[in-house]
mmCIF file of C-alpha atoms in Angstrom:
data_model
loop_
_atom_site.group_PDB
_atom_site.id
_atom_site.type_symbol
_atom_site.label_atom_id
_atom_site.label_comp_id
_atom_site.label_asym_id
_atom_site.label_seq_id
_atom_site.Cartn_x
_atom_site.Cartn_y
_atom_site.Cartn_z
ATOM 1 C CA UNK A 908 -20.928 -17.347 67.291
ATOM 2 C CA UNK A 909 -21.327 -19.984 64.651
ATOM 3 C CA UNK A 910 -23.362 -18.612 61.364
ATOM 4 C CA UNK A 911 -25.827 -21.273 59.397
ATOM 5 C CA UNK A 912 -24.319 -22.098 55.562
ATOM 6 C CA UNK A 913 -27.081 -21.481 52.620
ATOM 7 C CA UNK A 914 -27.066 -24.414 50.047
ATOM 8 C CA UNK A 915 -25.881 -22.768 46.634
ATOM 9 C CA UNK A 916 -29.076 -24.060 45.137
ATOM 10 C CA UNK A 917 -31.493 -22.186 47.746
ATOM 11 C CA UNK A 918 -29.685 -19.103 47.188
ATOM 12 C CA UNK A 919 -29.374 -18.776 43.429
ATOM 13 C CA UNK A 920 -33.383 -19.812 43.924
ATOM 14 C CA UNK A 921 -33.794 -16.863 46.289
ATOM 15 C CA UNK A 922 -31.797 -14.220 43.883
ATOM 16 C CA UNK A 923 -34.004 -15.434 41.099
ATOM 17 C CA UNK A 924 -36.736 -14.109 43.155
ATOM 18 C CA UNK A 925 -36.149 -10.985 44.303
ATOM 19 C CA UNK A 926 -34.991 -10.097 40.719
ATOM 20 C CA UNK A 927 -38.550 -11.372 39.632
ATOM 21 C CA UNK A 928 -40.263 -9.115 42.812
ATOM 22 C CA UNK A 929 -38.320 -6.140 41.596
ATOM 23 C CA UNK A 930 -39.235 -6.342 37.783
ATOM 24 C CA UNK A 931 -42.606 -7.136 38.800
ATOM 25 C CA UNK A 932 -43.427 -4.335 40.767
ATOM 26 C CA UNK A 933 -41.668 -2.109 38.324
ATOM 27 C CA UNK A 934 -44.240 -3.305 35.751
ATOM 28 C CA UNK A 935 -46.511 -2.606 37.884
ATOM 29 C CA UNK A 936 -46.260 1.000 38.969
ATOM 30 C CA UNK A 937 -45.157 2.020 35.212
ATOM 31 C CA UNK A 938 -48.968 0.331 34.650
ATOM 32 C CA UNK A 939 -49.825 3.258 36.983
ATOM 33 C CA UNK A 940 -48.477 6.432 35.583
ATOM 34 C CA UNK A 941 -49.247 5.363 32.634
ATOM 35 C CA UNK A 942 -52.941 5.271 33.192
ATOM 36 C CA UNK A 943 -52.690 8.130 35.348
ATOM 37 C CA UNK A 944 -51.445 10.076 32.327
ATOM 38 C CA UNK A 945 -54.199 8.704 30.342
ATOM 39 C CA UNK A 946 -56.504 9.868 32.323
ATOM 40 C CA UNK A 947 -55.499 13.369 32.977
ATOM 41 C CA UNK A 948 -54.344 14.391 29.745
ATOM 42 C CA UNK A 949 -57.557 15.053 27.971
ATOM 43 C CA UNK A 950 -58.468 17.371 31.461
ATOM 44 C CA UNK A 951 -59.070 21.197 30.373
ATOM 45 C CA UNK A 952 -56.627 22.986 32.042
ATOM 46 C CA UNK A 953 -58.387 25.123 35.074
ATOM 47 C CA UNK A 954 -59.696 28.934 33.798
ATOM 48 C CA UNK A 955 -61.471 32.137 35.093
ATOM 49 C CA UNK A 956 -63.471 33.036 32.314
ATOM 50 C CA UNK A 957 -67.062 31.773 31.020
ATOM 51 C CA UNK A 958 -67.429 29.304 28.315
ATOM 52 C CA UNK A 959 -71.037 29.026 26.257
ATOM 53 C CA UNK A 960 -72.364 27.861 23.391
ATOM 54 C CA UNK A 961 -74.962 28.744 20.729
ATOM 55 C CA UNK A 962 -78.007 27.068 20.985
ATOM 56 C CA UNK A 963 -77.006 24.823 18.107
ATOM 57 C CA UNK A 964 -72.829 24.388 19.292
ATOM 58 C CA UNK A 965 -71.699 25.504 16.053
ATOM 59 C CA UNK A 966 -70.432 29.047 17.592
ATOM 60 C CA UNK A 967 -68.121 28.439 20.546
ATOM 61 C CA UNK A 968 -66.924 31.226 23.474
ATOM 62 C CA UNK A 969 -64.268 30.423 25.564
ATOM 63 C CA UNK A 970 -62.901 31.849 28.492
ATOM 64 C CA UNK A 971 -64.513 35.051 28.045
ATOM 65 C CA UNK A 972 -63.351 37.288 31.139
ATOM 66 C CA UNK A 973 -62.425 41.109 31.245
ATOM 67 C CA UNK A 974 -58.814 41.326 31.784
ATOM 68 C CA UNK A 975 -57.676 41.711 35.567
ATOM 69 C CA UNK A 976 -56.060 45.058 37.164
ATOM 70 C CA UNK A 977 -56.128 44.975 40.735
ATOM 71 C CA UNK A 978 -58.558 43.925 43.607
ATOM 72 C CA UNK A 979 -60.113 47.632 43.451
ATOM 73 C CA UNK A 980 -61.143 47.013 39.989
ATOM 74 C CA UNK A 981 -62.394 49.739 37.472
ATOM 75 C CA UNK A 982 -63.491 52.949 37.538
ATOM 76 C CA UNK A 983 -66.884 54.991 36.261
ATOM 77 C CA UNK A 984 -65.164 55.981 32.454
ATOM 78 C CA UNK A 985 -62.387 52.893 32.274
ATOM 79 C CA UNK A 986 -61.729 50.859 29.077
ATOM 80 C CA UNK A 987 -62.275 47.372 30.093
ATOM 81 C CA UNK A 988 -60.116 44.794 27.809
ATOM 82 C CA UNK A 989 -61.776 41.417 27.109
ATOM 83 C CA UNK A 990 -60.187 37.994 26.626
ATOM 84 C CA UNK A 991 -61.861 36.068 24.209
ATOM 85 C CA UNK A 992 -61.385 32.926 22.241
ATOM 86 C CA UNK A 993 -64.404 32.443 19.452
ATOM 87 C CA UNK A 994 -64.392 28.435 17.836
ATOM 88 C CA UNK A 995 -66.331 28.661 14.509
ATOM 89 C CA UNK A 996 -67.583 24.797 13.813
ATOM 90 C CA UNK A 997 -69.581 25.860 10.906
ATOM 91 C CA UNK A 998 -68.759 24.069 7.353
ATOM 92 C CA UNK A 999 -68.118 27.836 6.588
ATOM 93 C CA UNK A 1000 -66.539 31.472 7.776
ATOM 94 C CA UNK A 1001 -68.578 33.208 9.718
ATOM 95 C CA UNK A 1002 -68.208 37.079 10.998
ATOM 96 C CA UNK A 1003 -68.707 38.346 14.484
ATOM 97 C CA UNK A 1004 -70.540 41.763 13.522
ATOM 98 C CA UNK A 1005 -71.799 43.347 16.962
ATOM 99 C CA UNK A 1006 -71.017 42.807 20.682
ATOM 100 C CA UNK A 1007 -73.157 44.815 23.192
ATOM 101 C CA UNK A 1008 -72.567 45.457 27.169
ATOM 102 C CA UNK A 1009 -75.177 46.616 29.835
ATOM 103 C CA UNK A 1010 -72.332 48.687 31.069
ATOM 104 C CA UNK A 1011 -71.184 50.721 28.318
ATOM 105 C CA UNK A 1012 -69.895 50.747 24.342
ATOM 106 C CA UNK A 1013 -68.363 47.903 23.257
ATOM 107 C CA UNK A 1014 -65.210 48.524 20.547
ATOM 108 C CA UNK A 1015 -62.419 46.906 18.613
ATOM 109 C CA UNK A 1016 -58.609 48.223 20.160
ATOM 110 C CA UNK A 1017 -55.452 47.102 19.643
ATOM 111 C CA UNK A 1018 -52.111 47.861 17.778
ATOM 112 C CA UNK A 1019 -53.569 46.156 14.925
ATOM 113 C CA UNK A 1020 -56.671 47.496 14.436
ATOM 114 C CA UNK A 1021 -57.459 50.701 12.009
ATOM 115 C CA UNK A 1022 -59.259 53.551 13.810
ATOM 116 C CA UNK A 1023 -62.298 55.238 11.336
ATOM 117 C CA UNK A 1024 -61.040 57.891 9.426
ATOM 118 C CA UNK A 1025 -62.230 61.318 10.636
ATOM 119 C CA UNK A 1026 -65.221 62.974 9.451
ATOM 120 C CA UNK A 1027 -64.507 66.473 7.838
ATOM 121 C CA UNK A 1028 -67.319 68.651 8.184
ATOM 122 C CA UNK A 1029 -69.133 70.288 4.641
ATOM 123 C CA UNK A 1030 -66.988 73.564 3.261
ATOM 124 C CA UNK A 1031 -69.193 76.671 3.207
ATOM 125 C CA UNK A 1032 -68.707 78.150 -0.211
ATOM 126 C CA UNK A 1033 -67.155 81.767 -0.504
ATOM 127 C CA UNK A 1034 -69.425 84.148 -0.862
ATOM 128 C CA UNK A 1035 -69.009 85.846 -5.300
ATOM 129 C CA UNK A 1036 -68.040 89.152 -6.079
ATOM 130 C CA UNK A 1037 -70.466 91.798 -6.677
ATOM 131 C CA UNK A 1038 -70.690 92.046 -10.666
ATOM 132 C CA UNK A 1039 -71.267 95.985 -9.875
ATOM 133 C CA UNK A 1040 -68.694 98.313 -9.730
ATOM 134 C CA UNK A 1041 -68.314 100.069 -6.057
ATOM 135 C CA UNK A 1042 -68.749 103.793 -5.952
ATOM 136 C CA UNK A 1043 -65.635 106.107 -6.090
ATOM 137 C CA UNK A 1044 -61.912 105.481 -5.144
ATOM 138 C CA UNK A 1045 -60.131 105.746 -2.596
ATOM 139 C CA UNK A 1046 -57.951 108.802 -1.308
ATOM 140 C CA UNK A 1047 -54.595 106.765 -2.242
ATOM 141 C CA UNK A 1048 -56.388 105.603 -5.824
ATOM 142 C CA UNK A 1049 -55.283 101.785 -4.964
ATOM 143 C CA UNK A 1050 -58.366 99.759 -4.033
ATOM 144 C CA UNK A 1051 -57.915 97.992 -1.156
ATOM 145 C CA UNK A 1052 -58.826 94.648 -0.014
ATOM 146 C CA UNK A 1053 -59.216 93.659 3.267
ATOM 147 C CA UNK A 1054 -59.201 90.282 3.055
ATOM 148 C CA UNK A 1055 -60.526 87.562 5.926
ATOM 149 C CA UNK A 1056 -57.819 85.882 7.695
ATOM 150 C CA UNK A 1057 -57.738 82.335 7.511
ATOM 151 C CA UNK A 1058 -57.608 80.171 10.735
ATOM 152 C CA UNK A 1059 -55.326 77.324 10.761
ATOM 153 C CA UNK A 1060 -57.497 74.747 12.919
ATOM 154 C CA UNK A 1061 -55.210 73.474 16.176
ATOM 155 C CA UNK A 1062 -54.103 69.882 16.117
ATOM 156 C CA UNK A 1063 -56.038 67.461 17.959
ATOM 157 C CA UNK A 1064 -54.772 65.829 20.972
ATOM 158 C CA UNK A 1065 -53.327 62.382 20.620
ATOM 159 C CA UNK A 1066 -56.053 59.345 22.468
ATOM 160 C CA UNK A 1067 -53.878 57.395 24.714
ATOM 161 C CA UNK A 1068 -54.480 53.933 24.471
ATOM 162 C CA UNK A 1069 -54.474 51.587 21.540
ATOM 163 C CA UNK A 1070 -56.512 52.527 18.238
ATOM 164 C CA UNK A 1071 -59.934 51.452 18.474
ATOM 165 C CA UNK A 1072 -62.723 51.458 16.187
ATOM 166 C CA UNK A 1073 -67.007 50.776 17.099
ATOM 167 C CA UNK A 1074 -66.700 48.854 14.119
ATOM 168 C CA UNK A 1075 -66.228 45.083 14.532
ATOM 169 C CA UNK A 1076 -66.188 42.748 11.668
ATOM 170 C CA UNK A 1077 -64.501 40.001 12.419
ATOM 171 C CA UNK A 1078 -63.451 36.844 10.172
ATOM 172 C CA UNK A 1079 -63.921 33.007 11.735
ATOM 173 C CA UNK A 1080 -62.650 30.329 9.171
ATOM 174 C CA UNK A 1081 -64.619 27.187 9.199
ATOM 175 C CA UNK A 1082 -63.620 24.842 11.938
ATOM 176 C CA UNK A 1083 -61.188 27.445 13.114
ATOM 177 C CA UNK A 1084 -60.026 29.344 16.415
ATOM 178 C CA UNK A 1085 -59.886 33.286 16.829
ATOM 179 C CA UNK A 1086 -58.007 34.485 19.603
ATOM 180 C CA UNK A 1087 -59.063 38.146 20.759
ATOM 181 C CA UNK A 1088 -56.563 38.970 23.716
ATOM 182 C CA UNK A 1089 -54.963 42.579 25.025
ATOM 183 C CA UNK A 1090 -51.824 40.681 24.911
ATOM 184 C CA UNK A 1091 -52.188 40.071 20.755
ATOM 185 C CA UNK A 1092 -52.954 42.939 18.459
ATOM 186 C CA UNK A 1093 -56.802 42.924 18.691
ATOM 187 C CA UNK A 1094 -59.220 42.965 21.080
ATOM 188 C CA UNK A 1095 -62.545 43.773 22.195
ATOM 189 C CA UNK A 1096 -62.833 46.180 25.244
ATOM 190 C CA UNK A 1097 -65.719 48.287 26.980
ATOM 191 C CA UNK A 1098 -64.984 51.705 26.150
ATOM 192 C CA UNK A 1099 -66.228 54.513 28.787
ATOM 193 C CA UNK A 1100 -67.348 52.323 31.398
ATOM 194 C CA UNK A 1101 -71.112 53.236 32.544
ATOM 195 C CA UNK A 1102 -70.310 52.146 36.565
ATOM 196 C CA UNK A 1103 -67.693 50.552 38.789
ATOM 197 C CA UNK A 1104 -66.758 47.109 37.724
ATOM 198 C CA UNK A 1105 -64.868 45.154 40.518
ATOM 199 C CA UNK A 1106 -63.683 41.496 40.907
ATOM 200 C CA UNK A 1107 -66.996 39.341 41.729
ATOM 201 C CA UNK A 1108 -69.046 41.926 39.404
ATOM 202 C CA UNK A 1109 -70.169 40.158 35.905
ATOM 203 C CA UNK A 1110 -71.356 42.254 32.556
ATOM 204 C CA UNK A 1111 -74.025 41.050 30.382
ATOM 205 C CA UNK A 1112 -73.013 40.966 26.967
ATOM 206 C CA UNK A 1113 -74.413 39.757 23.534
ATOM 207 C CA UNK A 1114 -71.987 38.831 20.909
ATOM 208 C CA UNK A 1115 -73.723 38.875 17.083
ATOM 209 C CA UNK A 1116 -72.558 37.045 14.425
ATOM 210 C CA UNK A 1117 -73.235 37.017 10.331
ATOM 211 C CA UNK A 1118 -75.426 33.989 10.511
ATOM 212 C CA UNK A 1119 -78.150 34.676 13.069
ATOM 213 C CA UNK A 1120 -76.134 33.471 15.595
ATOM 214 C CA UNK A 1121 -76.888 35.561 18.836
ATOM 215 C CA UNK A 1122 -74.903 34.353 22.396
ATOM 216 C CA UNK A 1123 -75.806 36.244 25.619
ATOM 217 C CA UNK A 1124 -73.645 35.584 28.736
ATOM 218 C CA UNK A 1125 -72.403 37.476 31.921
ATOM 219 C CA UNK A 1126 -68.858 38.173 31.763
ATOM 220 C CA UNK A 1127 -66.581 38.410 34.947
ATOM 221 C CA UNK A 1128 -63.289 39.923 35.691
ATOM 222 C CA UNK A 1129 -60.312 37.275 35.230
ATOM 223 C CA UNK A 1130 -58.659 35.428 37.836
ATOM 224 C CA UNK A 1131 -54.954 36.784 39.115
ATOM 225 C CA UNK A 1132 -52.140 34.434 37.807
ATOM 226 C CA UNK A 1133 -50.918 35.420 40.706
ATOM 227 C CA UNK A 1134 -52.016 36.294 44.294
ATOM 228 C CA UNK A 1135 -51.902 40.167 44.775
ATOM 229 C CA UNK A 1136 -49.076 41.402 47.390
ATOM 230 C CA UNK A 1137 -50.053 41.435 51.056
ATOM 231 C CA UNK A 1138 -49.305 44.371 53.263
ATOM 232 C CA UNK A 1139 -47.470 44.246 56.318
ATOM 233 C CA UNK A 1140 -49.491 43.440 59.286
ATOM 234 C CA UNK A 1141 -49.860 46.250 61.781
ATOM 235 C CA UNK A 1142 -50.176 45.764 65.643
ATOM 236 C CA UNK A 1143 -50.612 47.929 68.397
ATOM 237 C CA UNK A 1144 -48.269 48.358 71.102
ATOM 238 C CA UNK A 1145 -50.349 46.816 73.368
ATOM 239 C CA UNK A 1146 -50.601 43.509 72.278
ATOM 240 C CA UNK A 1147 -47.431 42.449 72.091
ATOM 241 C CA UNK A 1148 -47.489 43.099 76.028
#
């Protein structure tokens, strides 16, 4: 079998090329990512909670979502933790002072949050001696006293849980981000909740701020970062036959 000779010329043309083909379409599908990264870096990331605006879009809510449990949700009487990011675009602080729920109290909890201190009720004065002198002594000639005893009051019982505290004052720098989370040291959650709150339920809630600033919104239960174990599939006997 006899093999055909390529002129030096027409082969040092034909390397030139395919190194030019090669750089070429390197150029080219660099060109690509590149404006697919473009492109997709200014996306929001994908999230389960509710974002809203004040009428005006100087108070921001993000991702506002009650935290998830499981897929039976919550009970009649649960605290219900909230996540909650609050973007202040004022040219000045402003103070989230109030947040309301149609299904029950809404407080401040957290490690890092002060309870109120505990209301001691009004002393009752002891009643003053008698300025008379009582009648005659006794058989043993010492007078005595029987004197009240006094009850120590029994220790409370420890709350479980994080602090809390139904008052919520809240700081927002201007053009600044607060971050209200059950994984930080505050947050707000629903405290005794009114009914059964399950995943696909929403909450309306108001959140009040310093200014005026007044943002209503239903509230739903977050998304799993993860999907919840399956169980084991039973089967009769009688269909694997």
């Amino acid at each position: 079998m006899t093999r055909s000779k390529m002129p030096r010329s027409k082969m040092r043309s034909a390397a030139v090329f395919v190194a030019s083909a090669a750089m070429a379409a390197g150029l080219l599908l660099s060109g690509c990512g590149a404006g697919q990264v473009t492109q997709t870096e200014g996306q929001n990331p994908p999230i389960s909670g509710v974002n809203v605006d004040s009428e005006d879009g100087t108070v921001q809510l993000r991702n506002v979502s009650f935290q998830y449990n499981d897929p039976a949700g919550y009970e009649t009487g649960d605290s219900v933790p909230l996540h909650l990011r609050i973007i202040n675009r004022n040219e000045k602080a402003i103070r989230l002072v109030g947040v309301t729920s149609d299904a029950g109290p809404v407080v401040l909890a957290g490690r890092g949050v002060t309870p109120p201190a505990p209301t001691t009720p009004p002393t009752t004065a002891a009643p003053s001696a008698s300025g008379s002198a009582s009648g005659s002594p006794s058989a043993s000639g010492s007078a005595s006293a029987s004197g009240s005893a006094s009850t120590t009051p029994s220790a409370s019982a420890t709350p479980s849980g994080p602090p809390t505290n139904p008052t919520i004052n809240i700081e927002i720098a201007a053009h600044d981000l607060v971050v209200l989370d059950p994984s930080l040291d505050r947050y707000l959650q629903i405290s005794g909740l009114s009914e059964e709150l399950k995943p696909g339920d929403t909450v309306q809630m108001t959140f009040r701020f310093d200014d005026g600033t007044s943002i209503t919104t239903p509230v739903p239960i977050a998304v799993p970062m993860s999907p919840p174990a399956r169980s084991p599939m039973e089967f009769d006997e009688g269909e694997h036959e």
